[in-house]
Amino acid sequence: MNKAILAIAAAGLLASACASDGYGYNTNNEATRQGVIGAGVGAVAGAIIGNNVGDGNAGRGAAIGAVVGGVAGAVRGSSQDRANQNRRYDSARGAYYYCYPEGDCYWEDGRRR
């Protein structure tokens, strides 16, 4: 049980390194951040529940919890990322574009404005 929790904690720390952008371009990526947090919480909860069931499958419960928690966190974070965007309309071009709080703007097709 202790080895499983230590392995899960180590995996969470390694995954959290992916949540940051060393170049500073993508500092508000909530989908990644919340996905990592969800995976960590789900893994711990799954390990505890799997151990309490008594079938000795805390590792399997941790894996299932990590997947479910990670997906749930990523979906919630993605929704928050979309809410953080500011959608505007360019009447001259007749198209919508999005601007992030940092000042970066992109057309709907993903090209930089």
mmCIF file of N, CA, C and O in Angstrom:
data_model
loop_
_atom_site.group_PDB
_atom_site.id
_atom_site.type_symbol
_atom_site.label_atom_id
_atom_site.label_comp_id
_atom_site.label_asym_id
_atom_site.label_seq_id
_atom_site.Cartn_x
_atom_site.Cartn_y
_atom_site.Cartn_z
ATOM 1 N N MET A 1 0.827 -1.191 0.000
ATOM 2 C CA MET A 1 0.000 0.000 0.000
ATOM 3 C C MET A 1 0.871 1.254 0.000
ATOM 4 O O MET A 1 0.641 2.166 -0.775
ATOM 5 N N ASN A 2 1.872 1.293 0.863
ATOM 6 C CA ASN A 2 2.737 2.472 0.939
ATOM 7 C C ASN A 2 3.538 2.655 -0.342
ATOM 8 O O ASN A 2 3.755 3.785 -0.780
ATOM 9 N N LYS A 3 3.987 1.536 -0.935
ATOM 10 C CA LYS A 3 4.739 1.640 -2.183
ATOM 11 C C LYS A 3 3.852 2.180 -3.297
ATOM 12 O O LYS A 3 4.303 2.967 -4.123
ATOM 13 N N ALA A 4 2.595 1.751 -3.305
ATOM 14 C CA ALA A 4 1.674 2.229 -4.341
ATOM 15 C C ALA A 4 1.439 3.725 -4.200
ATOM 16 O O ALA A 4 1.436 4.467 -5.195
ATOM 17 N N ILE A 5 1.238 4.200 -2.994
ATOM 18 C CA ILE A 5 0.997 5.631 -2.788
ATOM 19 C C ILE A 5 2.238 6.442 -3.140
ATOM 20 O O ILE A 5 2.142 7.510 -3.749
ATOM 21 N N LEU A 6 3.416 5.941 -2.793
ATOM 22 C CA LEU A 6 4.648 6.641 -3.155
ATOM 23 C C LEU A 6 4.829 6.691 -4.672
ATOM 24 O O LEU A 6 5.246 7.719 -5.223
ATOM 25 N N ALA A 7 4.512 5.590 -5.350
ATOM 26 C CA ALA A 7 4.631 5.566 -6.808
ATOM 27 C C ALA A 7 3.650 6.530 -7.451
ATOM 28 O O ALA A 7 3.982 7.235 -8.412
ATOM 29 N N ILE A 8 2.443 6.597 -6.907
ATOM 30 C CA ILE A 8 1.434 7.509 -7.438
ATOM 31 C C ILE A 8 1.860 8.956 -7.215
ATOM 32 O O ILE A 8 1.725 9.807 -8.102
ATOM 33 N N ALA A 9 2.375 9.248 -6.034
ATOM 34 C CA ALA A 9 2.833 10.610 -5.738
ATOM 35 C C ALA A 9 3.980 11.009 -6.663
ATOM 36 O O ALA A 9 4.029 12.138 -7.168
ATOM 37 N N ALA A 10 4.896 10.087 -6.913
ATOM 38 C CA ALA A 10 6.015 10.373 -7.811
ATOM 39 C C ALA A 10 5.519 10.615 -9.227
ATOM 40 O O ALA A 10 5.982 11.532 -9.920
ATOM 41 N N ALA A 11 4.552 9.811 -9.677
ATOM 42 C CA ALA A 11 4.007 9.997 -11.018
ATOM 43 C C ALA A 11 3.289 11.343 -11.121
ATOM 44 O O ALA A 11 3.363 12.019 -12.145
ATOM 45 N N GLY A 12 2.601 11.735 -10.065
ATOM 46 C CA GLY A 12 1.928 13.035 -10.064
ATOM 47 C C GLY A 12 2.905 14.187 -10.161
ATOM 48 O O GLY A 12 2.662 15.175 -10.858
ATOM 49 N N LEU A 13 4.026 14.074 -9.463
ATOM 50 C CA LEU A 13 5.043 15.128 -9.538
ATOM 51 C C LEU A 13 5.657 15.211 -10.930
ATOM 52 O O LEU A 13 5.910 16.307 -11.447
ATOM 53 N N LEU A 14 5.891 14.050 -11.544
ATOM 54 C CA LEU A 14 6.443 14.052 -12.892
ATOM 55 C C LEU A 14 5.451 14.631 -13.890
ATOM 56 O O LEU A 14 5.819 15.383 -14.781
ATOM 57 N N ALA A 15 4.177 14.286 -13.729
ATOM 58 C CA ALA A 15 3.164 14.799 -14.640
ATOM 59 C C ALA A 15 2.953 16.296 -14.462
ATOM 60 O O ALA A 15 2.630 17.000 -15.417
ATOM 61 N N SER A 16 3.138 16.785 -13.259
ATOM 62 C CA SER A 16 2.932 18.218 -13.028
ATOM 63 C C SER A 16 3.974 19.051 -13.758
ATOM 64 O O SER A 16 3.745 20.232 -14.038
ATOM 65 N N ALA A 17 5.102 18.457 -14.096
ATOM 66 C CA ALA A 17 6.112 19.182 -14.866
ATOM 67 C C ALA A 17 5.588 19.512 -16.255
ATOM 68 O O ALA A 17 5.992 20.499 -16.863
ATOM 69 N N CYS A 18 4.666 18.695 -16.759
ATOM 70 C CA CYS A 18 4.077 18.945 -18.077
ATOM 71 C C CYS A 18 3.078 20.084 -18.047
ATOM 72 O O CYS A 18 2.660 20.568 -19.087
ATOM 73 N N ALA A 19 2.652 20.491 -16.870
ATOM 74 C CA ALA A 19 1.621 21.519 -16.757
ATOM 75 C C ALA A 19 2.179 22.926 -16.898
ATOM 76 O O ALA A 19 1.430 23.876 -16.929
ATOM 77 N N SER A 20 3.484 23.055 -16.994
ATOM 78 C CA SER A 20 4.060 24.391 -17.119
ATOM 79 C C SER A 20 4.793 24.523 -18.440
ATOM 80 O O SER A 20 5.284 23.562 -18.994
ATOM 81 N N ASP A 21 4.832 25.732 -18.945
ATOM 82 C CA ASP A 21 5.513 26.039 -20.187
ATOM 83 C C ASP A 21 6.745 26.866 -19.847
ATOM 84 O O ASP A 21 6.616 27.988 -19.379
ATOM 85 N N GLY A 22 7.901 26.307 -20.080
ATOM 86 C CA GLY A 22 9.141 26.975 -19.732
ATOM 87 C C GLY A 22 9.381 28.267 -20.469
ATOM 88 O O GLY A 22 10.170 29.107 -20.046
ATOM 89 N N TYR A 23 8.686 28.453 -21.599
ATOM 90 C CA TYR A 23 8.875 29.660 -22.387
ATOM 91 C C TYR A 23 7.905 30.774 -21.995
ATOM 92 O O TYR A 23 8.013 31.883 -22.477
ATOM 93 N N GLY A 24 6.943 30.464 -21.167
ATOM 94 C CA GLY A 24 6.011 31.468 -20.685
ATOM 95 C C GLY A 24 4.868 31.789 -21.619
ATOM 96 O O GLY A 24 4.136 32.736 -21.403
ATOM 97 N N TYR A 25 4.681 30.992 -22.691
ATOM 98 C CA TYR A 25 3.615 31.287 -23.636
ATOM 99 C C TYR A 25 2.253 30.783 -23.163
ATOM 100 O O TYR A 25 1.237 31.356 -23.470
ATOM 101 N N ASN A 26 2.236 29.672 -22.456
ATOM 102 C CA ASN A 26 0.979 29.038 -22.102
ATOM 103 C C ASN A 26 0.884 28.908 -20.588
ATOM 104 O O ASN A 26 0.899 27.826 -20.044
ATOM 105 N N THR A 27 0.762 30.025 -19.926
ATOM 106 C CA THR A 27 0.806 30.013 -18.469
ATOM 107 C C THR A 27 -0.539 29.711 -17.834
ATOM 108 O O THR A 27 -0.602 29.407 -16.661
ATOM 109 N N ASN A 28 -1.635 29.804 -18.584
ATOM 110 C CA ASN A 28 -2.960 29.591 -18.019
ATOM 111 C C ASN A 28 -3.628 28.359 -18.603
ATOM 112 O O ASN A 28 -4.790 28.402 -18.987
ATOM 113 N N ASN A 29 -2.934 27.259 -18.709
ATOM 114 C CA ASN A 29 -3.492 26.039 -19.257
ATOM 115 C C ASN A 29 -4.187 25.270 -18.144
ATOM 116 O O ASN A 29 -3.602 24.415 -17.487
ATOM 117 N N GLU A 30 -5.449 25.575 -17.927
ATOM 118 C CA GLU A 30 -6.211 24.947 -16.855
ATOM 119 C C GLU A 30 -6.510 23.487 -17.145
ATOM 120 O O GLU A 30 -6.630 22.685 -16.224
ATOM 121 N N ALA A 31 -6.650 23.108 -18.416
ATOM 122 C CA ALA A 31 -6.955 21.712 -18.743
ATOM 123 C C ALA A 31 -5.834 20.797 -18.267
ATOM 124 O O ALA A 31 -6.089 19.753 -17.664
ATOM 125 N N THR A 32 -4.615 21.173 -18.505
ATOM 126 C CA THR A 32 -3.483 20.359 -18.069
ATOM 127 C C THR A 32 -3.357 20.375 -16.558
ATOM 128 O O THR A 32 -3.214 19.319 -15.929
ATOM 129 N N ARG A 33 -3.432 21.558 -15.972
ATOM 130 C CA ARG A 33 -3.265 21.671 -14.520
ATOM 131 C C ARG A 33 -4.333 20.896 -13.773
ATOM 132 O O ARG A 33 -4.039 20.101 -12.882
ATOM 133 N N GLN A 34 -5.585 21.081 -14.145
ATOM 134 C CA GLN A 34 -6.654 20.395 -13.440
ATOM 135 C C GLN A 34 -6.694 18.906 -13.763
ATOM 136 O O GLN A 34 -7.122 18.093 -12.948
ATOM 137 N N GLY A 35 -6.230 18.533 -14.954
ATOM 138 C CA GLY A 35 -6.132 17.112 -15.288
ATOM 139 C C GLY A 35 -5.122 16.398 -14.411
ATOM 140 O O GLY A 35 -5.356 15.279 -13.933
ATOM 141 N N VAL A 36 -3.988 17.039 -14.177
ATOM 142 C CA VAL A 36 -2.957 16.455 -13.309
ATOM 143 C C VAL A 36 -3.460 16.364 -11.871
ATOM 144 O O VAL A 36 -3.271 15.339 -11.199
ATOM 145 N N ILE A 37 -4.107 17.410 -11.400
ATOM 146 C CA ILE A 37 -4.644 17.388 -10.045
ATOM 147 C C ILE A 37 -5.708 16.307 -9.914
ATOM 148 O O ILE A 37 -5.723 15.539 -8.942
ATOM 149 N N GLY A 38 -6.589 16.209 -10.894
ATOM 150 C CA GLY A 38 -7.632 15.187 -10.874
ATOM 151 C C GLY A 38 -7.067 13.784 -10.894
ATOM 152 O O GLY A 38 -7.565 12.877 -10.208
ATOM 153 N N ALA A 39 -6.012 13.574 -11.671
ATOM 154 C CA ALA A 39 -5.379 12.253 -11.724
ATOM 155 C C ALA A 39 -4.762 11.894 -10.379
ATOM 156 O O ALA A 39 -4.883 10.749 -9.915
ATOM 157 N N GLY A 40 -4.113 12.849 -9.741
ATOM 158 C CA GLY A 40 -3.511 12.582 -8.433
ATOM 159 C C GLY A 40 -4.546 12.275 -7.370
ATOM 160 O O GLY A 40 -4.418 11.304 -6.619
ATOM 161 N N VAL A 41 -5.592 13.089 -7.310
ATOM 162 C CA VAL A 41 -6.649 12.866 -6.319
ATOM 163 C C VAL A 41 -7.366 11.553 -6.602
ATOM 164 O O VAL A 41 -7.651 10.773 -5.688
ATOM 165 N N GLY A 42 -7.646 11.290 -7.874
ATOM 166 C CA GLY A 42 -8.320 10.041 -8.239
ATOM 167 C C GLY A 42 -7.486 8.816 -7.920
ATOM 168 O O GLY A 42 -8.001 7.784 -7.488
ATOM 169 N N ALA A 43 -6.173 8.917 -8.122
ATOM 170 C CA ALA A 43 -5.292 7.784 -7.830
ATOM 171 C C ALA A 43 -5.260 7.484 -6.339
ATOM 172 O O ALA A 43 -5.334 6.316 -5.926
ATOM 173 N N VAL A 44 -5.160 8.512 -5.530
ATOM 174 C CA VAL A 44 -5.146 8.301 -4.079
ATOM 175 C C VAL A 44 -6.484 7.736 -3.618
ATOM 176 O O VAL A 44 -6.538 6.773 -2.841
ATOM 177 N N ALA A 45 -7.589 8.317 -4.101
ATOM 178 C CA ALA A 45 -8.910 7.817 -3.716
ATOM 179 C C ALA A 45 -9.112 6.385 -4.186
ATOM 180 O O ALA A 45 -9.645 5.544 -3.452
ATOM 181 N N GLY A 46 -8.676 6.083 -5.402
ATOM 182 C CA GLY A 46 -8.809 4.726 -5.922
ATOM 183 C C GLY A 46 -7.991 3.718 -5.132
ATOM 184 O O GLY A 46 -8.416 2.589 -4.905
ATOM 185 N N ALA A 47 -6.800 4.124 -4.702
ATOM 186 C CA ALA A 47 -5.963 3.222 -3.904
ATOM 187 C C ALA A 47 -6.605 2.953 -2.549
ATOM 188 O O ALA A 47 -6.610 1.821 -2.058
ATOM 189 N N ILE A 48 -7.164 3.993 -1.949
ATOM 190 C CA ILE A 48 -7.808 3.821 -0.645
ATOM 191 C C ILE A 48 -9.049 2.949 -0.778
ATOM 192 O O ILE A 48 -9.255 2.019 0.008
ATOM 193 N N ILE A 49 -9.876 3.231 -1.777
ATOM 194 C CA ILE A 49 -11.086 2.432 -1.976
ATOM 195 C C ILE A 49 -10.726 0.993 -2.342
ATOM 196 O O ILE A 49 -11.320 0.048 -1.832
ATOM 197 N N GLY A 50 -9.740 0.819 -3.225
ATOM 198 C CA GLY A 50 -9.321 -0.533 -3.613
ATOM 199 C C GLY A 50 -8.765 -1.317 -2.444
ATOM 200 O O GLY A 50 -8.943 -2.533 -2.356
ATOM 201 N N ASN A 51 -8.102 -0.654 -1.529
ATOM 202 C CA ASN A 51 -7.552 -1.324 -0.351
ATOM 203 C C ASN A 51 -8.659 -1.657 0.643
ATOM 204 O O ASN A 51 -8.607 -2.673 1.310
ATOM 205 N N ASN A 52 -9.673 -0.797 0.766
ATOM 206 C CA ASN A 52 -10.763 -1.031 1.708
ATOM 207 C C ASN A 52 -11.711 -2.119 1.249
ATOM 208 O O ASN A 52 -12.412 -2.712 2.060
ATOM 209 N N VAL A 53 -11.779 -2.384 -0.053
ATOM 210 C CA VAL A 53 -12.646 -3.447 -0.555
ATOM 211 C C VAL A 53 -12.162 -4.789 -0.047
ATOM 212 O O VAL A 53 -12.944 -5.691 0.210
ATOM 213 N N GLY A 54 -10.877 -4.927 0.122
ATOM 214 C CA GLY A 54 -10.317 -6.137 0.712
ATOM 215 C C GLY A 54 -9.856 -7.167 -0.292
ATOM 216 O O GLY A 54 -9.439 -8.253 0.088
ATOM 217 N N ASP A 55 -9.921 -6.866 -1.585
ATOM 218 C CA ASP A 55 -9.463 -7.844 -2.570
ATOM 219 C C ASP A 55 -7.986 -7.674 -2.912
ATOM 220 O O ASP A 55 -7.455 -8.398 -3.731
ATOM 221 N N GLY A 56 -7.312 -6.717 -2.276
ATOM 222 C CA GLY A 56 -5.874 -6.541 -2.456
ATOM 223 C C GLY A 56 -5.505 -5.882 -3.770
ATOM 224 O O GLY A 56 -4.388 -6.010 -4.228
ATOM 225 N N ASN A 57 -6.428 -5.198 -4.394
ATOM 226 C CA ASN A 57 -6.165 -4.568 -5.683
ATOM 227 C C ASN A 57 -6.085 -3.051 -5.572
ATOM 228 O O ASN A 57 -6.719 -2.322 -6.319
ATOM 229 N N ALA A 58 -5.310 -2.579 -4.627
ATOM 230 C CA ALA A 58 -5.161 -1.133 -4.455
ATOM 231 C C ALA A 58 -4.502 -0.513 -5.680
ATOM 232 O O ALA A 58 -4.828 0.611 -6.066
ATOM 233 N N GLY A 59 -3.599 -1.230 -6.320
ATOM 234 C CA GLY A 59 -2.923 -0.713 -7.512
ATOM 235 C C GLY A 59 -3.877 -0.545 -8.671
ATOM 236 O O GLY A 59 -3.828 0.445 -9.393
ATOM 237 N N ARG A 60 -4.751 -1.521 -8.870
ATOM 238 C CA ARG A 60 -5.735 -1.418 -9.949
ATOM 239 C C ARG A 60 -6.720 -0.284 -9.663
ATOM 240 O O ARG A 60 -7.090 0.475 -10.549
ATOM 241 N N GLY A 61 -7.145 -0.168 -8.408
ATOM 242 C CA GLY A 61 -8.042 0.926 -8.035
ATOM 243 C C GLY A 61 -7.393 2.280 -8.235
ATOM 244 O O GLY A 61 -8.040 3.241 -8.652
ATOM 245 N N ALA A 62 -6.097 2.361 -7.940
ATOM 246 C CA ALA A 62 -5.372 3.621 -8.132
ATOM 247 C C ALA A 62 -5.294 3.983 -9.612
ATOM 248 O O ALA A 62 -5.456 5.152 -9.977
ATOM 249 N N ALA A 63 -5.060 3.000 -10.452
ATOM 250 C CA ALA A 63 -4.977 3.256 -11.890
ATOM 251 C C ALA A 63 -6.324 3.723 -12.443
ATOM 252 O O ALA A 63 -6.392 4.687 -13.216
ATOM 253 N N ILE A 64 -7.392 3.049 -12.038
ATOM 254 C CA ILE A 64 -8.720 3.443 -12.495
ATOM 255 C C ILE A 64 -9.063 4.837 -11.984
ATOM 256 O O ILE A 64 -9.574 5.679 -12.720
ATOM 257 N N GLY A 65 -8.770 5.094 -10.721
ATOM 258 C CA GLY A 65 -9.032 6.419 -10.152
ATOM 259 C C GLY A 65 -8.246 7.510 -10.844
ATOM 260 O O GLY A 65 -8.752 8.617 -11.054
ATOM 261 N N ALA A 66 -6.993 7.215 -11.208
ATOM 262 C CA ALA A 66 -6.165 8.203 -11.895
ATOM 263 C C ALA A 66 -6.740 8.544 -13.263
ATOM 264 O O ALA A 66 -6.780 9.717 -13.659
ATOM 265 N N VAL A 67 -7.194 7.536 -13.978
ATOM 266 C CA VAL A 67 -7.755 7.781 -15.308
ATOM 267 C C VAL A 67 -9.048 8.587 -15.211
ATOM 268 O O VAL A 67 -9.226 9.592 -15.900
ATOM 269 N N VAL A 68 -9.951 8.149 -14.333
ATOM 270 C CA VAL A 68 -11.230 8.851 -14.192
ATOM 271 C C VAL A 68 -11.016 10.284 -13.689
ATOM 272 O O VAL A 68 -11.593 11.239 -14.217
ATOM 273 N N GLY A 69 -10.173 10.443 -12.674
ATOM 274 C CA GLY A 69 -9.908 11.779 -12.140
ATOM 275 C C GLY A 69 -9.213 12.674 -13.145
ATOM 276 O O GLY A 69 -9.506 13.868 -13.235
ATOM 277 N N GLY A 70 -8.280 12.115 -13.899
ATOM 278 C CA GLY A 70 -7.574 12.900 -14.910
ATOM 279 C C GLY A 70 -8.494 13.390 -16.013
ATOM 280 O O GLY A 70 -8.420 14.549 -16.431
ATOM 281 N N VAL A 71 -9.372 12.514 -16.479
ATOM 282 C CA VAL A 71 -10.317 12.911 -17.529
ATOM 283 C C VAL A 71 -11.283 13.972 -17.010
ATOM 284 O O VAL A 71 -11.533 14.982 -17.671
ATOM 285 N N ALA A 72 -11.813 13.738 -15.813
ATOM 286 C CA ALA A 72 -12.753 14.711 -15.240
ATOM 287 C C ALA A 72 -12.082 16.075 -15.035
ATOM 288 O O ALA A 72 -12.674 17.119 -15.343
ATOM 289 N N GLY A 73 -10.861 16.079 -14.538
ATOM 290 C CA GLY A 73 -10.143 17.333 -14.337
ATOM 291 C C GLY A 73 -9.830 18.038 -15.648
ATOM 292 O O GLY A 73 -9.943 19.263 -15.750
ATOM 293 N N ALA A 74 -9.441 17.271 -16.660
ATOM 294 C CA ALA A 74 -9.116 17.867 -17.956
ATOM 295 C C ALA A 74 -10.353 18.466 -18.619
ATOM 296 O O ALA A 74 -10.286 19.546 -19.215
ATOM 297 N N VAL A 75 -11.488 17.784 -18.497
ATOM 298 C CA VAL A 75 -12.729 18.313 -19.073
ATOM 299 C C VAL A 75 -13.119 19.616 -18.375
ATOM 300 O O VAL A 75 -13.478 20.600 -19.015
ATOM 301 N N ARG A 76 -13.037 19.612 -17.058
ATOM 302 C CA ARG A 76 -13.384 20.820 -16.305
ATOM 303 C C ARG A 76 -12.412 21.956 -16.630
ATOM 304 O O ARG A 76 -12.806 23.104 -16.819
ATOM 305 N N GLY A 77 -11.126 21.654 -16.716
ATOM 306 C CA GLY A 77 -10.128 22.672 -17.041
ATOM 307 C C GLY A 77 -10.284 23.206 -18.452
ATOM 308 O O GLY A 77 -10.088 24.399 -18.703
ATOM 309 N N SER A 78 -10.633 22.332 -19.394
ATOM 310 C CA SER A 78 -10.853 22.768 -20.768
ATOM 311 C C SER A 78 -12.025 23.726 -20.843
ATOM 312 O O SER A 78 -11.978 24.734 -21.565
ATOM 313 N N SER A 79 -13.056 23.436 -20.095
ATOM 314 C CA SER A 79 -14.210 24.334 -20.037
ATOM 315 C C SER A 79 -13.805 25.689 -19.471
ATOM 316 O O SER A 79 -14.236 26.740 -19.957
ATOM 317 N N GLN A 80 -12.964 25.667 -18.465
ATOM 318 C CA GLN A 80 -12.506 26.915 -17.866
ATOM 319 C C GLN A 80 -11.592 27.684 -18.824
ATOM 320 O O GLN A 80 -11.641 28.907 -18.889
ATOM 321 N N ASP A 81 -10.765 26.962 -19.598
ATOM 322 C CA ASP A 81 -9.916 27.628 -20.597
ATOM 323 C C ASP A 81 -10.769 28.365 -21.627
ATOM 324 O O ASP A 81 -10.457 29.494 -22.013
ATOM 325 N N ARG A 82 -11.831 27.712 -22.083
ATOM 326 C CA ARG A 82 -12.711 28.362 -23.063
ATOM 327 C C ARG A 82 -13.387 29.589 -22.458
ATOM 328 O O ARG A 82 -13.580 30.593 -23.131
ATOM 329 N N ALA A 83 -13.754 29.496 -21.192
ATOM 330 C CA ALA A 83 -14.389 30.641 -20.535
ATOM 331 C C ALA A 83 -13.404 31.794 -20.358
ATOM 332 O O ALA A 83 -13.811 32.960 -20.324
ATOM 333 N N ASN A 84 -12.121 31.477 -20.253
ATOM 334 C CA ASN A 84 -11.107 32.514 -20.066
ATOM 335 C C ASN A 84 -10.795 33.272 -21.358
ATOM 336 O O ASN A 84 -10.185 34.329 -21.324
ATOM 337 N N GLN A 85 -11.189 32.709 -22.481
ATOM 338 C CA GLN A 85 -10.949 33.387 -23.744
ATOM 339 C C GLN A 85 -11.954 34.517 -23.918
ATOM 340 O O GLN A 85 -13.072 34.463 -23.426
ATOM 341 N N ASN A 86 -11.568 35.522 -24.652
ATOM 342 C CA ASN A 86 -12.443 36.639 -24.938
ATOM 343 C C ASN A 86 -12.732 36.632 -26.439
ATOM 344 O O ASN A 86 -11.848 36.927 -27.235
ATOM 345 N N ARG A 87 -13.959 36.293 -26.814
ATOM 346 C CA ARG A 87 -14.326 36.192 -28.231
ATOM 347 C C ARG A 87 -14.773 37.554 -28.749
ATOM 348 O O ARG A 87 -15.605 38.214 -28.138
ATOM 349 N N ARG A 88 -14.202 37.958 -29.877
ATOM 350 C CA ARG A 88 -14.523 39.247 -30.498
ATOM 351 C C ARG A 88 -14.834 39.039 -31.971
ATOM 352 O O ARG A 88 -14.420 38.052 -32.561
ATOM 353 N N TYR A 89 -15.511 40.000 -32.556
ATOM 354 C CA TYR A 89 -15.890 39.930 -33.978
ATOM 355 C C TYR A 89 -15.185 41.029 -34.751
ATOM 356 O O TYR A 89 -15.226 42.202 -34.373
ATOM 357 N N ASP A 90 -14.547 40.658 -35.853
ATOM 358 C CA ASP A 90 -13.893 41.613 -36.736
ATOM 359 C C ASP A 90 -14.814 41.835 -37.930
ATOM 360 O O ASP A 90 -14.940 40.970 -38.798
ATOM 361 N N SER A 91 -15.489 43.002 -37.966
ATOM 362 C CA SER A 91 -16.480 43.258 -39.021
ATOM 363 C C SER A 91 -15.829 43.414 -40.395
ATOM 364 O O SER A 91 -16.445 43.099 -41.411
ATOM 365 N N ALA A 92 -14.603 43.896 -40.456
ATOM 366 C CA ALA A 92 -13.921 44.053 -41.737
ATOM 367 C C ALA A 92 -13.647 42.697 -42.387
ATOM 368 O O ALA A 92 -13.790 42.540 -43.596
ATOM 369 N N ARG A 93 -13.292 41.733 -41.589
ATOM 370 C CA ARG A 93 -12.996 40.396 -42.112
ATOM 371 C C ARG A 93 -14.221 39.485 -42.042
ATOM 372 O O ARG A 93 -14.310 38.503 -42.758
ATOM 373 N N GLY A 94 -15.151 39.805 -41.168
ATOM 374 C CA GLY A 94 -16.355 38.989 -41.027
ATOM 375 C C GLY A 94 -16.087 37.684 -40.312
ATOM 376 O O GLY A 94 -16.684 36.663 -40.631
ATOM 377 N N ALA A 95 -15.174 37.721 -39.339
ATOM 378 C CA ALA A 95 -14.813 36.492 -38.637
ATOM 379 C C ALA A 95 -14.588 36.803 -37.159
ATOM 380 O O ALA A 95 -14.291 37.935 -36.778
ATOM 381 N N TYR A 96 -14.723 35.768 -36.353
ATOM 382 C CA TYR A 96 -14.482 35.879 -34.919
ATOM 383 C C TYR A 96 -13.025 35.561 -34.609
ATOM 384 O O TYR A 96 -12.386 34.783 -35.315
ATOM 385 N N TYR A 97 -12.524 36.188 -33.550
ATOM 386 C CA TYR A 97 -11.199 35.871 -33.044
ATOM 387 C C TYR A 97 -11.237 35.887 -31.524
ATOM 388 O O TYR A 97 -12.146 36.432 -30.923
ATOM 389 N N TYR A 98 -10.261 35.209 -30.927
ATOM 390 C CA TYR A 98 -10.187 35.066 -29.476
ATOM 391 C C TYR A 98 -8.919 35.718 -28.968
ATOM 392 O O TYR A 98 -7.864 35.572 -29.565
ATOM 393 N N CYS A 99 -9.037 36.407 -27.840
ATOM 394 C CA CYS A 99 -7.867 36.999 -27.205
ATOM 395 C C CYS A 99 -7.743 36.471 -25.786
ATOM 396 O O CYS A 99 -8.730 36.394 -25.054
ATOM 397 N N TYR A 100 -6.542 36.084 -25.429
ATOM 398 C CA TYR A 100 -6.250 35.620 -24.086
ATOM 399 C C TYR A 100 -5.827 36.803 -23.223
ATOM 400 O O TYR A 100 -5.425 37.841 -23.740
ATOM 401 N N PRO A 101 -5.893 36.648 -21.908
ATOM 402 C CA PRO A 101 -5.511 37.755 -21.011
ATOM 403 C C PRO A 101 -4.087 38.261 -21.243
ATOM 404 O O PRO A 101 -3.785 39.412 -20.974
ATOM 405 N N GLU A 102 -3.204 37.410 -21.738
ATOM 406 C CA GLU A 102 -1.815 37.828 -21.973
ATOM 407 C C GLU A 102 -1.693 38.741 -23.178
ATOM 408 O O GLU A 102 -0.646 39.326 -23.415
ATOM 409 N N GLY A 103 -2.758 38.824 -24.003
ATOM 410 C CA GLY A 103 -2.724 39.685 -25.172
ATOM 411 C C GLY A 103 -2.600 38.955 -26.488
ATOM 412 O O GLY A 103 -2.662 39.571 -27.550
ATOM 413 N N ASP A 104 -2.415 37.637 -26.483
ATOM 414 C CA ASP A 104 -2.324 36.858 -27.711
ATOM 415 C C ASP A 104 -3.717 36.670 -28.287
ATOM 416 O O ASP A 104 -4.646 36.290 -27.589
ATOM 417 N N CYS A 105 -3.866 36.926 -29.602
ATOM 418 C CA CYS A 105 -5.160 36.781 -30.266
ATOM 419 C C CYS A 105 -5.035 35.787 -31.412
ATOM 420 O O CYS A 105 -4.021 35.753 -32.114
ATOM 421 N N TYR A 106 -6.090 34.993 -31.617
ATOM 422 C CA TYR A 106 -6.108 33.954 -32.636
ATOM 423 C C TYR A 106 -7.450 33.953 -33.350
ATOM 424 O O TYR A 106 -8.502 34.142 -32.728
ATOM 425 N N TRP A 107 -7.420 33.726 -34.682
ATOM 426 C CA TRP A 107 -8.650 33.545 -35.434
ATOM 427 C C TRP A 107 -9.270 32.215 -35.058
ATOM 428 O O TRP A 107 -8.619 31.351 -34.469
ATOM 429 N N GLU A 108 -10.524 32.017 -35.450
ATOM 430 C CA GLU A 108 -11.228 30.782 -35.095
ATOM 431 C C GLU A 108 -10.555 29.534 -35.667
ATOM 432 O O GLU A 108 -10.651 28.476 -35.097
ATOM 433 N N ASP A 109 -9.865 29.668 -36.784
ATOM 434 C CA ASP A 109 -9.206 28.505 -37.374
ATOM 435 C C ASP A 109 -7.845 28.210 -36.743
ATOM 436 O O ASP A 109 -7.143 27.293 -37.142
ATOM 437 N N GLY A 110 -7.457 28.997 -35.726
ATOM 438 C CA GLY A 110 -6.237 28.722 -34.986
ATOM 439 C C GLY A 110 -5.042 29.546 -35.387
ATOM 440 O O GLY A 110 -4.009 29.525 -34.729
ATOM 441 N N ARG A 111 -5.142 30.282 -36.496
ATOM 442 C CA ARG A 111 -4.020 31.125 -36.915
ATOM 443 C C ARG A 111 -3.926 32.359 -36.036
ATOM 444 O O ARG A 111 -4.929 32.899 -35.581
ATOM 445 N N ARG A 112 -2.716 32.817 -35.826
ATOM 446 C CA ARG A 112 -2.495 33.988 -34.991
ATOM 447 C C ARG A 112 -2.981 35.246 -35.724
ATOM 448 O O ARG A 112 -2.772 35.399 -36.908
ATOM 449 N N ARG A 113 -3.636 36.116 -34.976
ATOM 450 C CA ARG A 113 -4.164 37.353 -35.544
ATOM 451 C C ARG A 113 -3.084 38.417 -35.546
ATOM 452 O O ARG A 113 -2.362 38.623 -34.659
#
